[in-house]
PDB file of C-alpha atoms in Angstrom:
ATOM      1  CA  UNK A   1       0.000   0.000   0.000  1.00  0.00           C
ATOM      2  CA  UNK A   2       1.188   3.284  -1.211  1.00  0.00           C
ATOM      3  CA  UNK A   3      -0.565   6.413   1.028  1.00  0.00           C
ATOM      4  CA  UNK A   4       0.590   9.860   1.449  1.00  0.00           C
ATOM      5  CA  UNK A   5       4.226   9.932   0.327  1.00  0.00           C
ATOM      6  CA  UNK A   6       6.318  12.682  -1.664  1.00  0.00           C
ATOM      7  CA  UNK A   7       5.087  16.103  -1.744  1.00  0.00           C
ATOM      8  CA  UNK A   8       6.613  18.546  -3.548  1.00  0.00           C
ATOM      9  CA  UNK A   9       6.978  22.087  -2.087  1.00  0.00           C
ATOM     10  CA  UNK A  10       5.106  24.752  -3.527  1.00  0.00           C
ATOM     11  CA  UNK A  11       7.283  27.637  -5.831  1.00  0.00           C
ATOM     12  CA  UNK A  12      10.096  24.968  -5.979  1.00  0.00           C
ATOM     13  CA  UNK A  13      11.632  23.544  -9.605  1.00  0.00           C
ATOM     14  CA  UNK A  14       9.997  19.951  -9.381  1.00  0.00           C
ATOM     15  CA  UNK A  15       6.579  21.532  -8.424  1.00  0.00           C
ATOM     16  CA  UNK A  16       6.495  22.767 -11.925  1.00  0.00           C
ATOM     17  CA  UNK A  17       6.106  19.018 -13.737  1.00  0.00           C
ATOM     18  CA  UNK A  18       4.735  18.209  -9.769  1.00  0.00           C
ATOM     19  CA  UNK A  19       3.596  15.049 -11.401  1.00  0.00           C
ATOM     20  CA  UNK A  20       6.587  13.802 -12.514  1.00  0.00           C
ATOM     21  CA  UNK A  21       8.359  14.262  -9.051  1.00  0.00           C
ATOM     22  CA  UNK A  22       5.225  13.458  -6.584  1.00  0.00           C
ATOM     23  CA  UNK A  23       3.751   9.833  -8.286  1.00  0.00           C
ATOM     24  CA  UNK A  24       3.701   6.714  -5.645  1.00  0.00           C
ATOM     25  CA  UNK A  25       5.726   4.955  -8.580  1.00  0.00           C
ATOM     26  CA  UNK A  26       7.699   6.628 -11.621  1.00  0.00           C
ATOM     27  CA  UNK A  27       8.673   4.719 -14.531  1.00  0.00           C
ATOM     28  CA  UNK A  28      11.570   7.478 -16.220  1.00  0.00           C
ATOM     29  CA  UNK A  29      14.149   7.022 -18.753  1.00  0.00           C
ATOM     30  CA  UNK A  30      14.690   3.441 -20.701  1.00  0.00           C
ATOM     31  CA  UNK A  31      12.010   1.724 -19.275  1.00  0.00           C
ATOM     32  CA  UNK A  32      11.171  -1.967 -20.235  1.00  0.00           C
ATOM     33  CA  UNK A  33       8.835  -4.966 -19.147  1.00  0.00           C
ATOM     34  CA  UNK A  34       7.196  -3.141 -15.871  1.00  0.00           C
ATOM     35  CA  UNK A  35       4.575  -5.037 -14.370  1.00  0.00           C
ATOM     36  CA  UNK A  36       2.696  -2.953 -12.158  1.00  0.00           C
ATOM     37  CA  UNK A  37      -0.192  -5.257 -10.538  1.00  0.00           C
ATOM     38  CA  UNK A  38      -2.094  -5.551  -6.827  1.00  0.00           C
ATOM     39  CA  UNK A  39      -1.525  -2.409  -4.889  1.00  0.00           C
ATOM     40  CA  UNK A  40      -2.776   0.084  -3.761  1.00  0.00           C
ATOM     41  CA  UNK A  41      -2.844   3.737  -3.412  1.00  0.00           C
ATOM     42  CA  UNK A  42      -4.382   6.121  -1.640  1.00  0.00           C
ATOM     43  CA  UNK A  43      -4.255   9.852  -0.514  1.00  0.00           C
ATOM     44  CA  UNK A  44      -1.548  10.538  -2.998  1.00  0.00           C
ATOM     45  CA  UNK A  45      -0.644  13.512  -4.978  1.00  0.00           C
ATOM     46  CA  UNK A  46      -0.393  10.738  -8.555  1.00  0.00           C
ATOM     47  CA  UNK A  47      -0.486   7.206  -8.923  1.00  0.00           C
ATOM     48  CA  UNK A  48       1.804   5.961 -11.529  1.00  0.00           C
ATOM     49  CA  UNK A  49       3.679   7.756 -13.938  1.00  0.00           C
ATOM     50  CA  UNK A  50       6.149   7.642 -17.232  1.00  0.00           C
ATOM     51  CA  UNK A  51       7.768   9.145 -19.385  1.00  0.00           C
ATOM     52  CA  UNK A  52      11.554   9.961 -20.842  1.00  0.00           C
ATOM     53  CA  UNK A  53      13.696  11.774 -18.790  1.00  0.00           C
ATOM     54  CA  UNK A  54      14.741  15.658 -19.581  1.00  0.00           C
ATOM     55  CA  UNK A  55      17.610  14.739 -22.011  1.00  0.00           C
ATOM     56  CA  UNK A  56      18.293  14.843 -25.605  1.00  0.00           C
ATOM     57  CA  UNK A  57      18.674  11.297 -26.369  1.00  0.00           C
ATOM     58  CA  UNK A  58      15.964   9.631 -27.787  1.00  0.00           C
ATOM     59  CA  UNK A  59      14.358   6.941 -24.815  1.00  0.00           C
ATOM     60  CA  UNK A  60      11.940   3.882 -25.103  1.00  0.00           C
ATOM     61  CA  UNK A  61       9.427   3.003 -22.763  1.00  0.00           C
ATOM     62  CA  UNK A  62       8.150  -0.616 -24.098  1.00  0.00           C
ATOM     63  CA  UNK A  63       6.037  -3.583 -22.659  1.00  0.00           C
ATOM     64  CA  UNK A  64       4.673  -1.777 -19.649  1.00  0.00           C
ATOM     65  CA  UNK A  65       2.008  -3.459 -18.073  1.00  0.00           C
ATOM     66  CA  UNK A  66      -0.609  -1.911 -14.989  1.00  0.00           C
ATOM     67  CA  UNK A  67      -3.455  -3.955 -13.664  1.00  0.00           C
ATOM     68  CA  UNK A  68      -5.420  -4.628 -10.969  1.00  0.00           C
ATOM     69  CA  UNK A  69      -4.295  -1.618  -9.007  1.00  0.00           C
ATOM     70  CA  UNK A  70      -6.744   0.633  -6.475  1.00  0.00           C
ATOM     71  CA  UNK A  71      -6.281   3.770  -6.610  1.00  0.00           C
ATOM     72  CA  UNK A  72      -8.227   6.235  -4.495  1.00  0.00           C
ATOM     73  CA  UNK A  73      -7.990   9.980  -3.376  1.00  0.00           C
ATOM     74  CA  UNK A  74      -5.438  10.947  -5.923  1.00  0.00           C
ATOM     75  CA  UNK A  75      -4.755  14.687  -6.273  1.00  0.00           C
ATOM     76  CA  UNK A  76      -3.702  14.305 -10.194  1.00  0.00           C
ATOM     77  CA  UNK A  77      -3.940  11.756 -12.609  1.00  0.00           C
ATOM     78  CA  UNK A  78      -4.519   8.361 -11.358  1.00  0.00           C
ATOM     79  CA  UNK A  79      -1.979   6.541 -14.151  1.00  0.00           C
ATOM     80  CA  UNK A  80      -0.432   8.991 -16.701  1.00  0.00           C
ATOM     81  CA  UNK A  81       1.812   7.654 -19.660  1.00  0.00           C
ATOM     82  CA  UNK A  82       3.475   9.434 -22.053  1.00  0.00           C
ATOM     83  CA  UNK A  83       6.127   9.642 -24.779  1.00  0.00           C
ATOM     84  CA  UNK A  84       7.357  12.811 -24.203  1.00  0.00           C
ATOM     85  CA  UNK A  85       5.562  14.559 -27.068  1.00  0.00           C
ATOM     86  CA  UNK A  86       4.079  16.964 -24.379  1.00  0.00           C
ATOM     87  CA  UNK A  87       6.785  17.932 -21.998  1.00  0.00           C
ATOM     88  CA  UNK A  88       8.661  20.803 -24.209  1.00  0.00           C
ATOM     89  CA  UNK A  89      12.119  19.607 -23.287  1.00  0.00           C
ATOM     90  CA  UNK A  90      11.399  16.626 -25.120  1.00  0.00           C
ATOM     91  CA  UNK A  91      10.021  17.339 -28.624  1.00  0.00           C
ATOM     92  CA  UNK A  92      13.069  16.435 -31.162  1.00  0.00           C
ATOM     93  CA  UNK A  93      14.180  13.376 -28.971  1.00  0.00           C
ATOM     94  CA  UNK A  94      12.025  10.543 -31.251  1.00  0.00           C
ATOM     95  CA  UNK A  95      10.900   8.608 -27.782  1.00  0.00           C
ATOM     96  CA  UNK A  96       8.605   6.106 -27.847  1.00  0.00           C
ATOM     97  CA  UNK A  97       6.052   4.574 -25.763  1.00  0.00           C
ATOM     98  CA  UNK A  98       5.302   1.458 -27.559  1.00  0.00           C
ATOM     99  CA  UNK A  99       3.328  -1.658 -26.094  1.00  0.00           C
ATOM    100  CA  UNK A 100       1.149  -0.471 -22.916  1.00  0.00           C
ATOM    101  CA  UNK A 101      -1.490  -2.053 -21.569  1.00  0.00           C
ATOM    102  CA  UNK A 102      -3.807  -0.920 -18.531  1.00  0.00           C
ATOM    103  CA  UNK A 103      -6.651  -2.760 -17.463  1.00  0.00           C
ATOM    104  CA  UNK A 104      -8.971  -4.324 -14.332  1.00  0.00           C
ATOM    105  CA  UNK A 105      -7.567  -1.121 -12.463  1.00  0.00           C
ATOM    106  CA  UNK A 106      -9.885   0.765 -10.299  1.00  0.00           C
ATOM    107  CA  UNK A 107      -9.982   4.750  -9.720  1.00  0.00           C
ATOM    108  CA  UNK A 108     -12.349   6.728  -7.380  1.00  0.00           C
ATOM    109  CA  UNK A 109     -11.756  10.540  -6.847  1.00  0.00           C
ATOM    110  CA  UNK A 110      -9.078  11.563  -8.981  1.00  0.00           C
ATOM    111  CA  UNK A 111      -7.501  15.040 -10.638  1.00  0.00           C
ATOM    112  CA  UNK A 112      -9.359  17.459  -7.664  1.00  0.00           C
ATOM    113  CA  UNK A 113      -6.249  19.346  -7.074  1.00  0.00           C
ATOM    114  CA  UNK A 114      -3.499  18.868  -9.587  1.00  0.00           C
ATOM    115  CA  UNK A 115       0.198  20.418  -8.882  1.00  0.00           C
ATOM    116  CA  UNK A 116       1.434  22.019 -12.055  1.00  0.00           C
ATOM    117  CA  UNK A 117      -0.268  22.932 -15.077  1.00  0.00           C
ATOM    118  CA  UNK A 118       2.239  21.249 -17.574  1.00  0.00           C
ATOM    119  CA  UNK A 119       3.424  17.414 -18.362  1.00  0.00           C
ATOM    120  CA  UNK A 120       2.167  14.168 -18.797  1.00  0.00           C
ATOM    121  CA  UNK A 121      -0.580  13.328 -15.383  1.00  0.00           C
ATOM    122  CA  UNK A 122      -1.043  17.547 -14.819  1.00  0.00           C
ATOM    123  CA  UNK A 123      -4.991  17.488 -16.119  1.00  0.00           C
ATOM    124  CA  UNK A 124      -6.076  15.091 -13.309  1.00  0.00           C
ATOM    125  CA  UNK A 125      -7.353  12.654 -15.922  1.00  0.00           C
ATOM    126  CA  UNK A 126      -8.378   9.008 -14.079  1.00  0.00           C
ATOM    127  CA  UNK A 127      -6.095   7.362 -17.211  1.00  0.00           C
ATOM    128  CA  UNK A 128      -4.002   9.670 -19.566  1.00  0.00           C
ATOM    129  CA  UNK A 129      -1.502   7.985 -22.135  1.00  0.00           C
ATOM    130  CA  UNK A 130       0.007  10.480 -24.614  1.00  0.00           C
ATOM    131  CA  UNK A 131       1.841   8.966 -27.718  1.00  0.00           C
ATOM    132  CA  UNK A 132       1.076   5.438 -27.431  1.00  0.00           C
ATOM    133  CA  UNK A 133       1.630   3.478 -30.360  1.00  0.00           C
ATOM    134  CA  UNK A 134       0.270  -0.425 -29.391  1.00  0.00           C
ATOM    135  CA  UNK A 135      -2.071   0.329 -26.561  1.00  0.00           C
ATOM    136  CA  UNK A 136      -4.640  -1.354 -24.886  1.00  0.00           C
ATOM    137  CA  UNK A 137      -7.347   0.568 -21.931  1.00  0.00           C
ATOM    138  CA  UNK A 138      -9.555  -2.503 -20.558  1.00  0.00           C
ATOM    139  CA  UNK A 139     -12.115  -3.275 -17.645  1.00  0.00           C
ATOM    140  CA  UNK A 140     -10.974  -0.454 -15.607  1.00  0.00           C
ATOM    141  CA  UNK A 141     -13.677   1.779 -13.380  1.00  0.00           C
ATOM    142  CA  UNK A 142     -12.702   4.860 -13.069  1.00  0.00           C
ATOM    143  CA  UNK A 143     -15.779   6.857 -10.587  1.00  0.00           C
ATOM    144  CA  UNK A 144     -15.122  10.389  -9.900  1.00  0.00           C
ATOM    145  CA  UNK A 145     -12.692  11.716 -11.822  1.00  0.00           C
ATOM    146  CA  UNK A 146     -12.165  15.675 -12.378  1.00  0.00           C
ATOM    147  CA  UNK A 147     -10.403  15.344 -15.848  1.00  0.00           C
ATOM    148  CA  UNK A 148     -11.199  13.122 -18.305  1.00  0.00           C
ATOM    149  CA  UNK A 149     -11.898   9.231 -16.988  1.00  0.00           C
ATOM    150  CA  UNK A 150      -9.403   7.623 -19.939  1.00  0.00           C
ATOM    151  CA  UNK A 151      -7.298  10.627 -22.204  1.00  0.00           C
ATOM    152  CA  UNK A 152      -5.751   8.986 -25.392  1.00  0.00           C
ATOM    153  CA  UNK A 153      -3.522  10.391 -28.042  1.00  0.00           C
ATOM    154  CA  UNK A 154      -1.676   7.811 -29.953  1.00  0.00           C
ATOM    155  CA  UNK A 155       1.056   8.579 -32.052  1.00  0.00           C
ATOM    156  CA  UNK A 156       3.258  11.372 -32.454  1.00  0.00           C
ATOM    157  CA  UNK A 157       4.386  14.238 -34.616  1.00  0.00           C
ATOM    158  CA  UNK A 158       6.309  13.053 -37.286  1.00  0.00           C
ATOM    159  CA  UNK A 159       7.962  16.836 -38.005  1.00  0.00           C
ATOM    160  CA  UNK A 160       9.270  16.313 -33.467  1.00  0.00           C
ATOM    161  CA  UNK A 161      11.833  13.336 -33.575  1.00  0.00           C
ATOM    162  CA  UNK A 162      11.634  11.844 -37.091  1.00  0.00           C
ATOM    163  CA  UNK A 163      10.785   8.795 -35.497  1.00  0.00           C
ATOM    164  CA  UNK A 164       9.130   6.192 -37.574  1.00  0.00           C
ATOM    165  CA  UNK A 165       6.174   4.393 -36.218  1.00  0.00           C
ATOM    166  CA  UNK A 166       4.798   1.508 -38.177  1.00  0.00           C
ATOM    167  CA  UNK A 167       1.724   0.919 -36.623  1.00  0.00           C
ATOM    168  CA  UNK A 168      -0.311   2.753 -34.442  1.00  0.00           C
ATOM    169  CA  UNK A 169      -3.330   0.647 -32.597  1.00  0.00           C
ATOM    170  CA  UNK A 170      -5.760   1.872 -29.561  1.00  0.00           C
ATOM    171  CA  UNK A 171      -7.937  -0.422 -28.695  1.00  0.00           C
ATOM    172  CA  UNK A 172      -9.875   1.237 -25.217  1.00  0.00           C
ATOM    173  CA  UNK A 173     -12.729  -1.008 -24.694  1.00  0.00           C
ATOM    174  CA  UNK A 174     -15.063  -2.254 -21.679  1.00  0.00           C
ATOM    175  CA  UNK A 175     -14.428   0.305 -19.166  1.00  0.00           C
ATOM    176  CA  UNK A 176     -16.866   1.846 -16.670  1.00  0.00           C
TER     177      UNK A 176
END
């Protein structure tokens, strides 16, 4: 069980990407085959998030894997993913987020008071993944959430990174 742990200070550096600094569990950098399965968290300022670190050099997130998780009473976003393509220090880097899948989680009263205004889990969405390319959003109930319940954007910006993706496939289905 993961409950009230790492707060970030008001007017200080991290609390500008908050998210990125405050989550119960960060995936950053090269990140593959994360399993992220029976916990829980509560009273926390995020639940789970990744994405590339602040560097120039082009990072891979791959075969990341969250289910069966509780989360409850989350300030911001509940499980936030992302390949960089939002965070401004990262748009020529070509990152990647490639096979992700989330499902059987459950979310109640998430994204009431988010920390910064900028970076991936910052809109308080229940489930946000931002340039996914192989994703798959499954049996989850999310109840209560101030931003969206399940944010997708797949793919990327071809003109940011020059990064080829061959196939780009959302599937969100069965969710409540």
């Amino acid at each position: 069980e993961f409950a009230f742990a790492r707060q970030v200070e008001v007017g200080t550096d991290s609390a500008r990407f908050a998210a990125l600094y405050a989550a119960a569990i960060e995936l950053r950098g090269n990140t593959t085959d994360i399993h992220i399965d029976h916990n829980r968290m509560i009273h926390l300022p995020a639940g789970v998030i990744g994405s590339p670190l602040v560097i120039r050099n082009p990072q891979t997130l791959d075969r990341i894997v969250i289910e069966d998780n509780e989360f409850e009473d989350i300030e911001g976003s509940a499980i936030a993913l992302s390949n960089g393509w939002s965070h401004s220090g990262l748009r020529d880097t070509g990152s990647r987020l490639i096979h992700v899948s989330i499902m059987r989680n459950r979310i109640e009263d998430c994204g009431y008071r988010t920390l910064a205004h900028w970076s991936v889990g910052a809109h308080g969405h229940g489930i946000e993944v931002t340039g996914g390319e192989l994703v798959e959003i499954a049996w989850n109930h999310v109840y209560r959430s101030w931003g969206s319940g399940i944010a997708v954007l797949m793919g990327s910006d071809y003109s940011r990174g020059k990064v080829e993706r061959p196939l780009i496939r959302g599937l969100v289905h069965h969710n409540k």
